[in-house]
């Protein structure tokens, strides 16, 4: 036996209990009480919680976007991930005109084989329907374990936008294949109209990023997507939900059995649009923008009521100099913020303070992402699954500073945020990769996660 983790409190999505965990060959062998079992390595987890490694199903690593390149590449992004207890990272490579899904994903896979510090998977963002050829390519991609795709309903001038025709065809094909279609839901025409209006009035501070993409801009697209899902009976996964009106439309549809899945991100739980009035407001520019307090409260309610399915990060940080391009013109600020190292600790902090349960934090950050996206070896501490394990000290206080993060960016919107409780060790398939503040793994430790299609 390679390892025994003794005396910890194991957290599953349905309960917490004292138990030991046996690990061999990167897998969980058994969970129970094993007083007489000897292992090569013995870890005493007394006083600690033993959690499944989290899965971040929404990141943009080394992504060329809006004139910049997101500041975390595959090495630093996945390194930061494991240092925050996330052991599997999904990236969103974007198909550019004429590219096949295989070309897009294989290029990234080659980089990850050398660089990834966590396990990794891909959703491919589709931008070119290629006269329908993409539908055949989806079949092959699903066979290769790429069981999800993305449509951006925005980013027209960036050449990434999918129209409704493409979205509904991908949704129907996704339903047939057991593949999930993920969607960034905002109305692009409304954004253009409002952006032009404010620009013509000389209103170009970061506040007008929010004003040009307010609540109703997101809500319209959320409702449109729910409409397609309802009438096609085809599953849809709405990424980075940030507004109350759209959220409530999704929750109503869910209650009626429509296969709508909802993701939000910690930035929408922590901050409101007031951040855009701050002197460093440009750093918070992401799309959709943070909304008003009513939306923030509605998101928290759905998180604690069990109605939101996943909390992911949308990790897409840019360097200060890139954010500065638009300090006097919000249209020039590359959109995106950091979070890959902060999300699991943030949600566990919410559990530690009693806002949600630890079981719910695990469900949102690990077991639901695994279920929804077909990672059959991940997401819970269960015999036979990968030994992706986080030891969490509920008494350790931690304050986020750029200096104690493990990314390559030079600022974070989480600066100064205090957490009560923090991960102290992360094991990736049984290998210690994070230990009390230090990254101790090596690039290339990560494996590709071949996913199963999920019929819904
Ligand atoms: O502002 C964001 N979210 N940047 C990354 C691209 C996206 O829309 O997810
Ligand atoms: Zn997006
Ligand atoms: Zn994103």
Short mmCIF file of C-alpha atoms and ligand atoms in Angstrom, two decimals:
data_model
loop_
_atom_site.label_atom_id
_atom_site.label_comp_id
_atom_site.label_asym_id
_atom_site.label_seq_id
_atom_site.Cartn_x
_atom_site.Cartn_y
_atom_site.Cartn_z
CA UNK A 1 0.00 0.00 0.00
CA UNK A 2 1.46 3.39 -0.99
CA UNK A 3 -0.23 5.64 1.53
CA UNK A 4 -2.67 5.77 4.41
CA UNK A 5 -4.30 9.04 5.44
CA UNK A 6 -5.37 8.51 9.03
CA UNK A 7 -7.78 10.10 11.49
CA UNK A 8 -9.18 12.78 9.20
CA UNK A 9 -12.78 13.86 8.66
CA UNK A 10 -13.77 12.76 5.16
CA UNK A 11 -16.16 15.07 3.32
CA UNK A 12 -18.45 13.68 0.64
CA UNK A 13 -21.32 15.49 -1.11
CA UNK A 14 -23.72 13.74 1.27
CA UNK A 15 -21.95 13.60 4.60
CA UNK A 16 -18.89 13.99 6.82
CA UNK A 17 -17.39 11.18 8.84
CA UNK A 18 -14.15 10.18 10.55
CA UNK A 19 -12.22 7.62 8.47
CA UNK A 20 -8.86 6.52 7.13
CA UNK A 21 -8.14 6.38 3.40
CA UNK A 22 -5.93 3.79 1.71
CA UNK A 23 -4.20 4.84 -1.51
CA UNK A 24 -2.32 2.60 -3.92
CA UNK A 25 -1.13 3.20 -7.47
CA UNK A 26 -2.77 6.62 -7.59
CA UNK A 27 -6.20 5.24 -6.70
CA UNK A 28 -8.33 5.22 -3.59
CA UNK A 29 -8.37 1.58 -2.45
CA UNK A 30 -10.60 1.73 0.61
CA UNK A 31 -12.14 4.09 3.16
CA UNK A 32 -12.77 2.92 6.72
CA UNK A 33 -10.87 2.13 9.88
CA UNK A 34 -7.51 0.45 9.26
CA UNK A 35 -5.61 0.36 12.53
CA UNK A 36 -3.32 -2.49 11.54
CA UNK A 37 -2.65 -1.63 7.92
CA UNK A 38 0.92 -0.59 7.12
CA UNK A 39 1.67 1.70 4.20
CA UNK A 40 4.86 3.19 2.78
CA UNK A 41 3.68 6.64 3.75
CA UNK A 42 1.49 7.50 6.71
CA UNK A 43 -0.19 10.89 6.87
CA UNK A 44 -1.81 12.00 10.11
CA UNK A 45 -4.88 14.09 9.26
CA UNK A 46 -6.12 14.50 12.83
CA UNK A 47 -8.00 17.82 13.06
CA UNK A 48 -8.10 18.13 9.27
CA UNK A 49 -10.84 17.66 6.69
CA UNK A 50 -10.12 15.27 3.85
CA UNK A 51 -11.76 16.51 0.64
CA UNK A 52 -11.85 15.45 -2.99
CA UNK A 53 -9.61 17.50 -5.27
CA UNK A 54 -11.73 20.15 -6.95
CA UNK A 55 -12.45 20.43 -10.66
CA UNK A 56 -12.40 23.83 -12.34
CA UNK A 57 -14.46 23.47 -15.52
CA UNK A 58 -13.97 27.05 -16.72
CA UNK A 59 -10.53 28.50 -17.44
CA UNK A 60 -8.76 30.31 -20.28
CA UNK A 61 -5.04 29.51 -20.14
CA UNK A 62 -2.50 31.22 -22.41
CA UNK A 63 -5.52 32.54 -24.28
CA UNK A 64 -5.01 35.24 -26.91
CA UNK A 65 -7.92 37.59 -26.30
CA UNK A 66 -8.73 41.22 -27.04
CA UNK A 67 -5.14 42.12 -27.84
CA UNK A 68 -3.58 40.45 -24.81
CA UNK A 69 -2.71 36.91 -23.81
CA UNK A 70 -4.11 35.65 -20.53
CA UNK A 71 -1.26 35.78 -18.05
CA UNK A 72 -1.41 32.19 -16.79
CA UNK A 73 -0.19 29.55 -19.19
CA UNK A 74 -0.73 25.82 -18.83
CA UNK A 75 2.13 25.48 -16.36
CA UNK A 76 1.46 28.39 -14.02
CA UNK A 77 -2.32 28.12 -14.21
CA UNK A 78 -2.38 24.44 -13.29
CA UNK A 79 0.35 25.00 -10.67
CA UNK A 80 -1.80 27.65 -9.02
CA UNK A 81 -4.79 25.33 -9.30
CA UNK A 82 -3.25 22.51 -7.25
CA UNK A 83 -2.04 25.06 -4.68
CA UNK A 84 -5.69 25.94 -4.14
CA UNK A 85 -6.87 22.31 -4.00
CA UNK A 86 -8.00 22.03 -7.63
CA UNK A 87 -6.64 18.87 -9.25
CA UNK A 88 -8.43 18.93 -12.62
CA UNK A 89 -8.61 21.99 -14.89
CA UNK A 90 -10.75 22.37 -18.00
CA UNK A 91 -9.45 24.81 -20.56
CA UNK A 92 -11.42 26.50 -23.35
CA UNK A 93 -9.34 26.49 -26.52
CA UNK A 94 -11.06 28.47 -29.27
CA UNK A 95 -11.48 27.18 -32.81
CA UNK A 96 -10.37 29.84 -35.29
CA UNK A 97 -11.82 30.03 -38.78
CA UNK A 98 -11.20 26.88 -40.79
CA UNK A 99 -9.67 24.89 -37.91
CA UNK A 100 -10.93 21.44 -36.97
CA UNK A 101 -11.73 20.50 -33.38
CA UNK A 102 -8.86 18.00 -33.44
CA UNK A 103 -6.33 20.63 -34.54
CA UNK A 104 -7.44 22.99 -31.80
CA UNK A 105 -7.34 20.43 -29.01
CA UNK A 106 -4.26 18.47 -30.09
CA UNK A 107 -2.12 21.61 -30.06
CA UNK A 108 -3.11 22.24 -26.44
CA UNK A 109 -2.76 18.60 -25.44
CA UNK A 110 0.88 18.59 -26.59
CA UNK A 111 1.64 21.62 -24.43
CA UNK A 112 -0.14 20.12 -21.44
CA UNK A 113 1.73 16.83 -21.66
CA UNK A 114 4.92 18.76 -20.84
CA UNK A 115 3.56 21.56 -18.68
CA UNK A 116 0.44 20.57 -16.77
CA UNK A 117 0.75 20.39 -13.01
CA UNK A 118 -2.86 19.22 -12.59
CA UNK A 119 -4.95 16.82 -14.65
CA UNK A 120 -6.61 18.57 -17.57
CA UNK A 121 -9.48 18.40 -20.04
CA UNK A 122 -10.85 20.59 -22.82
CA UNK A 123 -14.14 22.00 -23.97
CA UNK A 124 -13.69 23.34 -27.50
CA UNK A 125 -15.24 26.75 -28.26
CA UNK A 126 -16.79 26.53 -31.73
CA UNK A 127 -16.72 29.66 -33.87
CA UNK A 128 -16.88 28.28 -37.43
CA UNK A 129 -19.71 25.95 -38.41
CA UNK A 130 -17.73 24.94 -41.51
CA UNK A 131 -20.90 24.32 -43.53
CA UNK A 132 -22.04 21.77 -40.96
CA UNK A 133 -18.82 19.71 -40.98
CA UNK A 134 -18.36 20.59 -37.36
CA UNK A 135 -21.30 18.31 -36.49
CA UNK A 136 -19.38 15.28 -37.83
CA UNK A 137 -16.24 16.42 -36.07
CA UNK A 138 -18.15 16.53 -32.81
CA UNK A 139 -18.78 12.79 -33.11
CA UNK A 140 -15.04 12.06 -33.34
CA UNK A 141 -14.22 14.53 -30.60
CA UNK A 142 -16.65 12.82 -28.22
CA UNK A 143 -14.96 9.48 -28.97
CA UNK A 144 -11.68 11.14 -27.91
CA UNK A 145 -13.16 12.23 -24.61
CA UNK A 146 -14.06 15.80 -25.52
CA UNK A 147 -17.66 15.62 -24.43
CA UNK A 148 -18.48 19.35 -24.31
CA UNK A 149 -18.32 22.37 -26.60
CA UNK A 150 -18.92 26.07 -26.18
CA UNK A 151 -20.79 28.84 -27.93
CA UNK A 152 -20.05 32.47 -27.21
CA UNK A 153 -23.16 34.49 -27.98
CA UNK A 154 -20.90 37.57 -27.76
CA UNK A 155 -17.44 38.69 -28.91
CA UNK A 156 -18.58 39.57 -32.43
CA UNK A 157 -15.58 41.74 -33.30
CA UNK A 158 -13.19 39.16 -31.81
CA UNK A 159 -14.57 36.66 -34.37
CA UNK A 160 -15.75 34.28 -31.65
CA UNK A 161 -19.51 34.80 -31.74
CA UNK A 162 -21.95 31.98 -32.53
CA UNK A 163 -25.44 32.92 -33.73
CA UNK A 164 -28.66 31.27 -32.64
CA UNK A 165 -28.71 29.01 -35.72
CA UNK A 166 -25.34 27.55 -34.83
CA UNK A 167 -26.22 27.28 -31.15
CA UNK A 168 -29.41 25.28 -31.72
CA UNK A 169 -27.72 22.91 -34.19
CA UNK A 170 -24.92 22.25 -31.72
CA UNK A 171 -27.47 21.71 -28.97
CA UNK A 172 -29.37 19.13 -31.01
CA UNK A 173 -26.16 17.32 -31.95
CA UNK A 174 -24.98 17.51 -28.35
CA UNK A 175 -28.18 15.86 -27.19
CA UNK A 176 -27.71 13.02 -29.68
CA UNK A 177 -24.06 12.47 -28.64
CA UNK A 178 -24.36 12.94 -24.88
CA UNK A 179 -22.18 16.06 -25.16
CA UNK A 180 -22.85 19.25 -23.24
CA UNK A 181 -23.07 22.64 -24.96
CA UNK A 182 -21.81 25.46 -22.78
CA UNK A 183 -22.92 28.97 -23.51
CA UNK A 184 -21.78 32.50 -22.66
CA UNK A 185 -25.14 34.28 -22.59
CA UNK A 186 -25.27 38.04 -23.19
CA UNK A 187 -26.99 39.94 -26.01
CA UNK A 188 -24.29 41.22 -28.41
CA UNK A 189 -26.46 43.78 -30.22
CA UNK A 190 -27.59 45.43 -27.01
CA UNK A 191 -23.97 45.60 -25.88
CA UNK A 192 -22.99 47.32 -29.14
CA UNK A 193 -25.83 49.82 -28.94
CA UNK A 194 -25.11 50.74 -25.32
CA UNK A 195 -21.34 50.84 -25.84
CA UNK A 196 -21.73 53.24 -28.76
CA UNK A 197 -24.15 55.41 -26.85
CA UNK A 198 -21.81 55.81 -23.86
CA UNK A 199 -18.75 56.27 -26.07
CA UNK A 200 -20.51 59.05 -28.03
CA UNK A 201 -21.19 60.77 -24.70
CA UNK A 202 -17.52 60.44 -23.70
CA UNK A 203 -18.42 57.99 -20.90
CA UNK A 204 -15.53 55.58 -21.05
CA UNK A 205 -14.50 54.80 -17.45
CA UNK A 206 -14.67 51.15 -16.25
CA UNK A 207 -18.11 51.89 -14.77
CA UNK A 208 -19.43 52.01 -18.35
CA UNK A 209 -18.28 48.46 -18.93
CA UNK A 210 -21.04 47.57 -16.48
CA UNK A 211 -23.49 50.14 -17.86
CA UNK A 212 -23.09 48.72 -21.37
CA UNK A 213 -23.73 45.16 -20.16
CA UNK A 214 -26.27 45.59 -17.31
CA UNK A 215 -28.59 42.94 -15.87
CA UNK A 216 -31.13 42.91 -18.71
CA UNK A 217 -28.44 42.34 -21.36
CA UNK A 218 -27.52 39.05 -19.72
CA UNK A 219 -31.10 38.14 -18.77
CA UNK A 220 -32.33 38.36 -22.37
CA UNK A 221 -29.74 35.84 -23.56
CA UNK A 222 -30.26 33.55 -20.56
CA UNK A 223 -33.98 33.43 -21.32
CA UNK A 224 -33.38 32.83 -25.03
CA UNK A 225 -31.12 29.90 -24.23
CA UNK A 226 -33.66 28.49 -21.77
CA UNK A 227 -36.26 28.81 -24.55
CA UNK A 228 -34.16 26.66 -26.91
CA UNK A 229 -33.44 24.09 -24.21
CA UNK A 230 -37.15 23.87 -23.36
CA UNK A 231 -38.40 23.41 -26.91
CA UNK A 232 -35.57 21.20 -28.13
CA UNK A 233 -35.43 19.26 -24.86
CA UNK A 234 -31.67 19.55 -25.27
CA UNK A 235 -29.24 20.11 -22.39
CA UNK A 236 -27.49 23.42 -21.98
CA UNK A 237 -24.91 24.62 -19.46
CA UNK A 238 -24.90 28.38 -18.87
CA UNK A 239 -21.45 29.56 -17.80
CA UNK A 240 -20.67 32.38 -15.37
CA UNK A 241 -24.27 33.27 -14.41
CA UNK A 242 -24.24 36.77 -12.90
CA UNK A 243 -27.78 38.20 -12.95
CA UNK A 244 -30.90 37.54 -10.92
CA UNK A 245 -33.52 37.75 -13.68
CA UNK A 246 -31.76 35.23 -15.92
CA UNK A 247 -30.99 33.00 -12.96
CA UNK A 248 -34.64 32.87 -11.90
CA UNK A 249 -35.68 31.98 -15.47
CA UNK A 250 -33.21 29.08 -15.39
CA UNK A 251 -34.40 27.91 -12.00
CA UNK A 252 -38.05 27.95 -13.12
CA UNK A 253 -37.13 25.89 -16.17
CA UNK A 254 -35.08 23.47 -14.07
CA UNK A 255 -38.04 22.99 -11.74
CA UNK A 256 -40.10 22.01 -14.79
CA UNK A 257 -37.52 19.41 -15.79
CA UNK A 258 -35.77 21.36 -18.55
CA UNK A 259 -32.13 20.19 -18.76
CA UNK A 260 -30.58 23.57 -17.88
CA UNK A 261 -27.38 23.57 -15.83
CA UNK A 262 -26.10 26.73 -14.17
CA UNK A 263 -22.57 27.76 -13.26
CA UNK A 264 -21.55 30.85 -11.35
CA UNK A 265 -18.13 32.09 -10.25
CA UNK A 266 -16.83 33.43 -6.93
CA UNK A 267 -16.34 36.97 -8.29
CA UNK A 268 -20.12 37.25 -8.75
CA UNK A 269 -20.68 35.99 -5.20
CA UNK A 270 -18.17 38.37 -3.61
CA UNK A 271 -18.32 41.63 -5.58
CA UNK A 272 -20.96 43.92 -7.07
CA UNK A 273 -20.79 46.41 -9.92
CA UNK A 274 -19.62 48.99 -7.35
CA UNK A 275 -16.07 47.69 -7.97
CA UNK A 276 -16.12 49.54 -11.32
CA UNK A 277 -16.24 52.84 -9.43
CA UNK A 278 -13.01 52.02 -7.63
CA UNK A 279 -9.70 53.51 -8.63
CA UNK A 280 -8.56 49.98 -9.67
CA UNK A 281 -11.94 49.28 -11.35
CA UNK A 282 -10.27 48.21 -14.61
CA UNK A 283 -8.88 45.11 -12.85
CA UNK A 284 -12.44 43.83 -12.34
CA UNK A 285 -13.46 44.18 -15.97
CA UNK A 286 -14.75 40.81 -17.08
CA UNK A 287 -17.77 39.70 -19.04
CA UNK A 288 -20.42 39.43 -17.92
CA UNK A 289 -19.64 42.18 -15.42
CA UNK A 290 -20.43 41.95 -11.73
CA UNK A 291 -24.01 43.09 -11.18
CA UNK A 292 -25.98 44.78 -8.38
CA UNK A 293 -26.45 43.53 -4.82
CA UNK A 294 -29.83 41.95 -5.65
CA UNK A 295 -28.17 39.66 -8.16
CA UNK A 296 -25.36 38.82 -5.75
CA UNK A 297 -27.87 37.86 -3.06
CA UNK A 298 -29.93 35.80 -5.53
CA UNK A 299 -26.81 33.90 -6.58
CA UNK A 300 -25.90 33.13 -2.97
CA UNK A 301 -29.45 31.96 -2.28
CA UNK A 302 -29.33 29.59 -5.27
CA UNK A 303 -25.90 28.37 -4.17
CA UNK A 304 -27.17 27.53 -0.69
CA UNK A 305 -30.56 26.18 -1.86
CA UNK A 306 -28.86 23.60 -4.10
CA UNK A 307 -30.13 25.22 -7.31
CA UNK A 308 -26.83 26.31 -8.86
CA UNK A 309 -24.97 23.30 -10.18
CA UNK A 310 -21.34 24.40 -10.31
CA UNK A 311 -19.04 27.12 -9.04
CA UNK A 312 -16.11 27.49 -11.47
CA UNK A 313 -13.70 30.38 -11.97
CA UNK A 314 -13.58 31.73 -15.55
CA UNK A 315 -9.89 32.21 -14.73
CA UNK A 316 -8.55 34.61 -17.37
CA UNK A 317 -6.14 37.09 -15.75
CA UNK A 318 -4.29 39.81 -17.62
CA UNK A 319 -1.24 41.76 -16.49
CA UNK A 320 -1.66 45.27 -15.08
CA UNK A 321 -0.06 46.84 -18.14
CA UNK A 322 -2.67 45.12 -20.34
CA UNK A 323 -5.55 46.22 -18.09
CA UNK A 324 -4.05 49.73 -18.23
CA UNK A 325 -4.63 49.94 -21.97
CA UNK A 326 -8.20 50.80 -21.12
CA UNK A 327 -7.98 52.80 -17.90
CA UNK A 328 -9.46 55.74 -19.79
CA UNK A 329 -11.48 53.68 -22.27
CA UNK A 330 -13.19 50.54 -21.01
CA UNK A 331 -13.43 49.18 -24.57
CA UNK A 332 -9.67 48.58 -24.57
CA UNK A 333 -9.50 46.56 -21.34
CA UNK A 334 -8.98 42.83 -21.98
CA UNK A 335 -11.86 41.07 -20.20
CA UNK A 336 -11.10 38.59 -17.46
CA UNK A 337 -10.00 38.07 -13.85
CA UNK A 338 -8.09 35.49 -11.80
CA UNK A 339 -9.57 32.86 -9.51
CA UNK A 340 -8.10 29.41 -10.18
CA UNK A 341 -6.30 29.26 -6.81
CA UNK A 342 -9.05 31.04 -4.87
CA UNK A 343 -12.35 29.37 -5.71
CA UNK A 344 -12.14 26.18 -3.61
CA UNK A 345 -10.73 27.97 -0.55
CA UNK A 346 -13.38 30.69 -1.00
CA UNK A 347 -16.27 28.21 -1.07
CA UNK A 348 -14.77 26.22 1.81
CA UNK A 349 -14.44 29.45 3.77
CA UNK A 350 -18.17 30.01 3.16
CA UNK A 351 -18.74 26.52 4.58
CA UNK A 352 -16.46 27.15 7.54
CA UNK A 353 -18.40 30.31 8.37
CA UNK A 354 -21.72 28.41 8.12
CA UNK A 355 -23.07 30.04 4.97
CA UNK A 356 -23.22 26.67 3.16
CA UNK A 357 -22.31 23.15 4.27
CA UNK A 358 -18.94 21.53 3.50
CA UNK A 359 -20.86 18.85 1.61
CA UNK A 360 -22.38 21.54 -0.62
CA UNK A 361 -18.97 23.14 -1.25
CA UNK A 362 -17.68 19.73 -2.38
CA UNK A 363 -20.74 19.19 -4.55
CA UNK A 364 -20.38 22.58 -6.29
CA UNK A 365 -16.63 22.41 -6.84
CA UNK A 366 -15.95 18.69 -7.34
CA UNK A 367 -18.74 16.12 -7.57
CA UNK A 368 -21.21 18.04 -9.76
CA UNK A 369 -18.55 19.14 -12.28
CA UNK A 370 -17.39 15.50 -12.52
CA UNK A 371 -20.95 14.24 -13.06
CA UNK A 372 -22.01 16.91 -15.53
CA UNK A 373 -18.85 16.67 -17.62
CA UNK A 374 -18.32 12.90 -17.55
CA UNK A 375 -15.19 12.57 -15.39
CA UNK A 376 -15.96 9.13 -14.01
CA UNK A 377 -12.69 8.80 -12.04
CA UNK A 378 -12.95 12.17 -10.32
CA UNK A 379 -15.09 14.27 -8.03
CA UNK A 380 -15.56 12.20 -4.87
CA UNK A 381 -13.44 10.19 -2.46
CA UNK A 382 -14.68 6.75 -3.44
CA UNK A 383 -12.78 3.45 -3.75
CA UNK A 384 -11.67 2.96 -7.36
CA UNK A 385 -11.46 6.68 -8.16
CA UNK A 386 -8.30 8.73 -8.56
CA UNK A 387 -6.63 9.67 -5.30
CA UNK A 388 -7.06 13.43 -5.85
CA UNK A 389 -7.16 14.49 -2.23
CA UNK A 390 -7.02 17.78 -0.36
CA UNK A 391 -6.23 18.11 3.33
CA UNK A 392 -7.91 21.21 4.73
CA UNK A 393 -7.19 22.87 8.05
CA UNK A 394 -10.41 24.53 9.27
CA UNK A 395 -8.46 26.58 11.82
CA UNK A 396 -5.81 28.05 9.52
CA UNK A 397 -6.31 31.73 8.69
CA UNK A 398 -5.09 32.87 5.29
CA UNK A 399 -5.08 36.25 3.58
CA UNK A 400 -4.71 36.37 -0.20
CA UNK A 401 -1.76 38.43 -1.42
CA UNK A 402 -0.23 38.37 -4.84
CA UNK A 403 2.99 37.16 -3.15
CA UNK A 404 1.39 33.99 -1.75
CA UNK A 405 -0.31 32.99 -5.00
CA UNK A 406 1.35 30.56 -7.44
CA UNK A 407 0.32 32.15 -10.74
CA UNK A 408 2.22 34.33 -13.20
CA UNK A 409 -0.06 37.38 -13.05
CA UNK A 410 0.95 40.54 -11.18
CA UNK A 411 -2.28 41.48 -9.40
CA UNK A 412 -5.43 39.78 -8.22
CA UNK A 413 -8.97 40.92 -7.51
CA UNK A 414 -8.77 38.68 -4.42
CA UNK A 415 -5.97 40.76 -2.83
CA UNK A 416 -6.59 41.13 0.92
CA UNK A 417 -9.49 38.67 1.06
CA UNK A 418 -9.37 36.72 4.30
CA UNK A 419 -10.19 33.04 4.52
CA UNK A 420 -10.87 31.15 7.71
CA UNK A 421 -9.59 27.65 6.96
CA UNK A 422 -7.27 26.76 4.07
CA UNK A 423 -5.88 23.72 2.19
CA UNK A 424 -2.56 22.49 3.57
CA UNK A 425 -1.83 19.60 1.21
CA UNK A 426 -2.97 18.50 -2.25
CA UNK A 427 -2.40 15.02 -3.67
CA UNK A 428 -2.76 14.43 -7.40
CA UNK A 429 -3.43 10.73 -8.01
CA UNK A 430 -1.64 9.98 -4.74
CA UNK A 431 1.35 12.26 -5.36
CA UNK A 432 1.93 15.21 -3.02
CA UNK A 433 1.96 18.35 -5.19
CA UNK A 434 1.19 21.12 -2.67
CA UNK A 435 2.48 21.24 0.87
CA UNK A 436 1.83 24.06 3.35
CA UNK A 437 2.21 26.98 0.96
CA UNK A 438 4.72 25.39 -1.43
CA UNK A 439 4.22 23.82 -4.84
CA UNK A 440 6.14 20.53 -4.62
CA UNK A 441 5.08 18.75 -7.81
CA UNK A 442 6.62 19.04 -11.25
CA UNK A 443 5.27 20.25 -14.59
CA UNK A 444 4.11 17.26 -16.60
CA UNK A 445 2.55 15.54 -13.56
CA UNK A 446 -0.88 16.18 -15.06
CA UNK A 447 -2.72 13.60 -17.18
CA UNK A 448 -5.33 14.14 -19.87
CA UNK A 449 -8.83 13.34 -18.60
CA UNK A 450 -10.72 11.44 -21.28
CA UNK A 451 -14.36 12.03 -20.54
CA UNK A 452 -17.46 9.91 -21.03
CA UNK A 453 -20.50 11.17 -22.90
CA UNK A 454 -23.47 11.68 -20.54
CA UNK A 455 -26.98 10.98 -21.85
CA UNK A 456 -29.49 13.21 -20.06
O1 LIG B 1 -14.20 38.33 -19.16
C1 LIG B 1 -14.10 37.14 -19.41
N1 LIG B 1 -14.99 36.32 -18.91
N2 LIG B 1 -13.09 36.69 -20.17
C2 LIG B 1 -12.88 35.39 -20.64
C3 LIG B 1 -13.78 35.03 -21.79
C4 LIG B 1 -15.16 34.67 -21.34
O2 LIG B 1 -16.11 35.34 -21.71
O3 LIG B 1 -15.35 33.70 -20.62
ZN1 LIG B 2 -17.60 34.02 -21.12
ZN1 LIG B 3 -14.78 32.21 -19.74
#
